[in-house]
Amino acid sequence: MLRGSADPAYRGDADRHNPEDLLVAALSACHMLWYLHLCASAGVVVTAYEDRAEGTMRTHADGAGEFAKVTLRPRVTITGDSDAATAERLHEQANALCFIARSVAFPVGHAPEIVRA
């Protein structure tokens, strides 16, 4: 069971996940899975992957709101003999293939960092 709560700004429990955090996490996970698949197919060997994804929200006077955008910030470590340009380029393709990114009504950008081991 996943124990959730509202965002702390709406009197929620900061120690629990809120729906907005979960949506950003789903976008991050979907991107990562597509990216790792594309890297494996292209011969890019990934040894580490972490993401500092961030969502930007807009709120309205009546309390309603929506995401304005989400930016994924993956830091990807690849082996020394892997092609860094390919590793960076594959983020665009992963973004285009991610089912969740294709399903939302706001832009999902990415600002990857490629590190050679």
PDB file of C-alpha atoms in Angstrom:
ATOM      1  CA  MET A   1       0.000   0.000   0.000  1.00  0.00           C
ATOM      2  CA  LEU A   2       1.244   3.449  -0.870  1.00  0.00           C
ATOM      3  CA  ARG A   3       0.405   5.932   1.846  1.00  0.00           C
ATOM      4  CA  GLY A   4      -0.148   9.333   0.339  1.00  0.00           C
ATOM      5  CA  SER A   5      -1.098  12.771   1.495  1.00  0.00           C
ATOM      6  CA  ALA A   6      -1.762  16.237   0.188  1.00  0.00           C
ATOM      7  CA  ASP A   7       1.123  18.612  -0.431  1.00  0.00           C
ATOM      8  CA  PRO A   8       2.318  20.313   2.785  1.00  0.00           C
ATOM      9  CA  ALA A   9       1.091  23.637   1.331  1.00  0.00           C
ATOM     10  CA  TYR A  10      -2.412  22.137   1.637  1.00  0.00           C
ATOM     11  CA  ARG A  11      -1.882  20.833   5.197  1.00  0.00           C
ATOM     12  CA  GLY A  12      -0.571  17.484   4.038  1.00  0.00           C
ATOM     13  CA  ASP A  13       2.053  15.260   5.621  1.00  0.00           C
ATOM     14  CA  ALA A  14       5.506  16.116   4.223  1.00  0.00           C
ATOM     15  CA  ASP A  15       6.717  12.585   5.023  1.00  0.00           C
ATOM     16  CA  ARG A  16       4.250  11.047   2.546  1.00  0.00           C
ATOM     17  CA  HIS A  17       4.085  11.197  -1.216  1.00  0.00           C
ATOM     18  CA  ASN A  18       1.531  13.479  -2.794  1.00  0.00           C
ATOM     19  CA  PRO A  19      -0.066  13.013  -6.230  1.00  0.00           C
ATOM     20  CA  GLU A  20       2.048  15.767  -7.771  1.00  0.00           C
ATOM     21  CA  ASP A  21       5.289  14.120  -6.598  1.00  0.00           C
ATOM     22  CA  LEU A  22       4.073  10.785  -7.920  1.00  0.00           C
ATOM     23  CA  LEU A  23       3.332  12.229 -11.364  1.00  0.00           C
ATOM     24  CA  VAL A  24       6.825  13.719 -11.603  1.00  0.00           C
ATOM     25  CA  ALA A  25       8.290  10.393 -10.398  1.00  0.00           C
ATOM     26  CA  ALA A  26       6.262   8.493 -13.020  1.00  0.00           C
ATOM     27  CA  LEU A  27       7.578  10.776 -15.775  1.00  0.00           C
ATOM     28  CA  SER A  28      11.129  10.284 -14.510  1.00  0.00           C
ATOM     29  CA  ALA A  29      10.811   6.492 -14.303  1.00  0.00           C
ATOM     30  CA  CYS A  30       9.200   6.185 -17.737  1.00  0.00           C
ATOM     31  CA  HIS A  31      11.953   8.311 -19.290  1.00  0.00           C
ATOM     32  CA  MET A  32      14.670   6.289 -17.552  1.00  0.00           C
ATOM     33  CA  LEU A  33      13.286   2.950 -18.713  1.00  0.00           C
ATOM     34  CA  TRP A  34      12.996   4.072 -22.336  1.00  0.00           C
ATOM     35  CA  TYR A  35      16.430   5.676 -22.158  1.00  0.00           C
ATOM     36  CA  LEU A  36      18.115   2.554 -20.783  1.00  0.00           C
ATOM     37  CA  HIS A  37      16.456   0.456 -23.488  1.00  0.00           C
ATOM     38  CA  LEU A  38      17.627   2.835 -26.226  1.00  0.00           C
ATOM     39  CA  CYS A  39      21.155   2.942 -24.793  1.00  0.00           C
ATOM     40  CA  ALA A  40      21.346  -0.856 -24.710  1.00  0.00           C
ATOM     41  CA  SER A  41      20.189  -1.021 -28.340  1.00  0.00           C
ATOM     42  CA  ALA A  42      22.720   1.639 -29.384  1.00  0.00           C
ATOM     43  CA  GLY A  43      25.668   0.063 -27.543  1.00  0.00           C
ATOM     44  CA  VAL A  44      25.905   2.797 -24.898  1.00  0.00           C
ATOM     45  CA  VAL A  45      26.774   1.162 -21.566  1.00  0.00           C
ATOM     46  CA  VAL A  46      25.180   2.977 -18.631  1.00  0.00           C
ATOM     47  CA  THR A  47      26.740   2.271 -15.243  1.00  0.00           C
ATOM     48  CA  ALA A  48      24.718   4.761 -13.156  1.00  0.00           C
ATOM     49  CA  TYR A  49      21.576   6.844 -13.579  1.00  0.00           C
ATOM     50  CA  GLU A  50      19.968   9.346 -11.231  1.00  0.00           C
ATOM     51  CA  ASP A  51      17.414  12.066 -11.871  1.00  0.00           C
ATOM     52  CA  ARG A  52      16.586  15.285 -10.066  1.00  0.00           C
ATOM     53  CA  ALA A  53      13.246  15.839 -11.796  1.00  0.00           C
ATOM     54  CA  GLU A  54      11.379  19.022 -11.005  1.00  0.00           C
ATOM     55  CA  GLY A  55       7.824  20.109 -11.675  1.00  0.00           C
ATOM     56  CA  THR A  56       6.585  23.675 -11.924  1.00  0.00           C
ATOM     57  CA  MET A  57       2.992  24.298 -10.869  1.00  0.00           C
ATOM     58  CA  ARG A  58       0.579  27.147 -11.496  1.00  0.00           C
ATOM     59  CA  THR A  59      -2.175  27.873  -9.010  1.00  0.00           C
ATOM     60  CA  HIS A  60      -5.247  30.008  -9.505  1.00  0.00           C
ATOM     61  CA  ALA A  61      -7.220  32.269  -7.180  1.00  0.00           C
ATOM     62  CA  ASP A  62      -9.889  29.590  -6.687  1.00  0.00           C
ATOM     63  CA  GLY A  63      -7.277  27.082  -5.459  1.00  0.00           C
ATOM     64  CA  ALA A  64      -7.193  25.006  -8.650  1.00  0.00           C
ATOM     65  CA  GLY A  65      -3.971  24.534 -10.519  1.00  0.00           C
ATOM     66  CA  GLU A  66      -1.957  22.522 -12.973  1.00  0.00           C
ATOM     67  CA  PHE A  67       1.569  21.699 -13.964  1.00  0.00           C
ATOM     68  CA  ALA A  68       3.180  24.312 -16.194  1.00  0.00           C
ATOM     69  CA  LYS A  69       6.114  22.025 -17.015  1.00  0.00           C
ATOM     70  CA  VAL A  70       8.339  19.242 -15.762  1.00  0.00           C
ATOM     71  CA  THR A  71      12.083  19.191 -16.316  1.00  0.00           C
ATOM     72  CA  LEU A  72      14.004  15.935 -15.996  1.00  0.00           C
ATOM     73  CA  ARG A  73      17.640  16.340 -14.961  1.00  0.00           C
ATOM     74  CA  PRO A  74      19.198  12.908 -15.420  1.00  0.00           C
ATOM     75  CA  ARG A  75      22.853  12.425 -14.536  1.00  0.00           C
ATOM     76  CA  VAL A  76      24.028   9.433 -16.540  1.00  0.00           C
ATOM     77  CA  THR A  77      27.373   7.719 -16.122  1.00  0.00           C
ATOM     78  CA  ILE A  78      28.590   5.744 -19.139  1.00  0.00           C
ATOM     79  CA  THR A  79      31.673   3.648 -19.777  1.00  0.00           C
ATOM     80  CA  GLY A  80      34.713   5.329 -21.280  1.00  0.00           C
ATOM     81  CA  ASP A  81      34.269   3.599 -24.627  1.00  0.00           C
ATOM     82  CA  SER A  82      30.583   4.578 -24.976  1.00  0.00           C
ATOM     83  CA  ASP A  83      29.699   7.481 -27.268  1.00  0.00           C
ATOM     84  CA  ALA A  84      28.725  10.508 -25.157  1.00  0.00           C
ATOM     85  CA  ALA A  85      27.030  12.298 -28.077  1.00  0.00           C
ATOM     86  CA  THR A  86      24.780   9.294 -28.670  1.00  0.00           C
ATOM     87  CA  ALA A  87      24.090   9.040 -24.943  1.00  0.00           C
ATOM     88  CA  GLU A  88      22.949  12.660 -24.879  1.00  0.00           C
ATOM     89  CA  ARG A  89      20.920  12.444 -28.094  1.00  0.00           C
ATOM     90  CA  LEU A  90      18.975   9.403 -26.897  1.00  0.00           C
ATOM     91  CA  HIS A  91      17.263  11.519 -24.230  1.00  0.00           C
ATOM     92  CA  GLU A  92      15.221  13.249 -26.940  1.00  0.00           C
ATOM     93  CA  GLN A  93      14.098   9.912 -28.340  1.00  0.00           C
ATOM     94  CA  ALA A  94      13.252   8.568 -24.870  1.00  0.00           C
ATOM     95  CA  ASN A  95      11.177  11.676 -24.199  1.00  0.00           C
ATOM     96  CA  ALA A  96       9.309  11.194 -27.486  1.00  0.00           C
ATOM     97  CA  LEU A  97       8.578   7.517 -26.715  1.00  0.00           C
ATOM     98  CA  CYS A  98       7.557   7.787 -23.040  1.00  0.00           C
ATOM     99  CA  PHE A  99       3.852   6.937 -22.747  1.00  0.00           C
ATOM    100  CA  ILE A 100       3.382   9.194 -19.746  1.00  0.00           C
ATOM    101  CA  ALA A 101       5.168  12.205 -21.274  1.00  0.00           C
ATOM    102  CA  ARG A 102       2.986  11.758 -24.359  1.00  0.00           C
ATOM    103  CA  SER A 103      -0.143  11.720 -22.172  1.00  0.00           C
ATOM    104  CA  VAL A 104       0.269  14.956 -20.232  1.00  0.00           C
ATOM    105  CA  ALA A 105      -0.889  18.423 -21.310  1.00  0.00           C
ATOM    106  CA  PHE A 106       2.302  20.262 -20.351  1.00  0.00           C
ATOM    107  CA  PRO A 107       5.854  20.194 -21.720  1.00  0.00           C
ATOM    108  CA  VAL A 108       8.322  17.654 -20.367  1.00  0.00           C
ATOM    109  CA  GLY A 109      11.858  18.862 -20.959  1.00  0.00           C
ATOM    110  CA  HIS A 110      15.172  17.300 -20.146  1.00  0.00           C
ATOM    111  CA  ALA A 111      18.551  18.689 -19.159  1.00  0.00           C
ATOM    112  CA  PRO A 112      20.843  15.655 -19.090  1.00  0.00           C
ATOM    113  CA  GLU A 113      24.381  15.465 -17.792  1.00  0.00           C
ATOM    114  CA  ILE A 114      26.555  12.734 -19.312  1.00  0.00           C
ATOM    115  CA  VAL A 115      29.572  11.595 -17.277  1.00  0.00           C
ATOM    116  CA  ARG A 116      32.214   9.181 -18.510  1.00  0.00           C
ATOM    117  CA  ALA A 117      33.434   6.622 -15.972  1.00  0.00           C
TER     118      ALA A 117
END
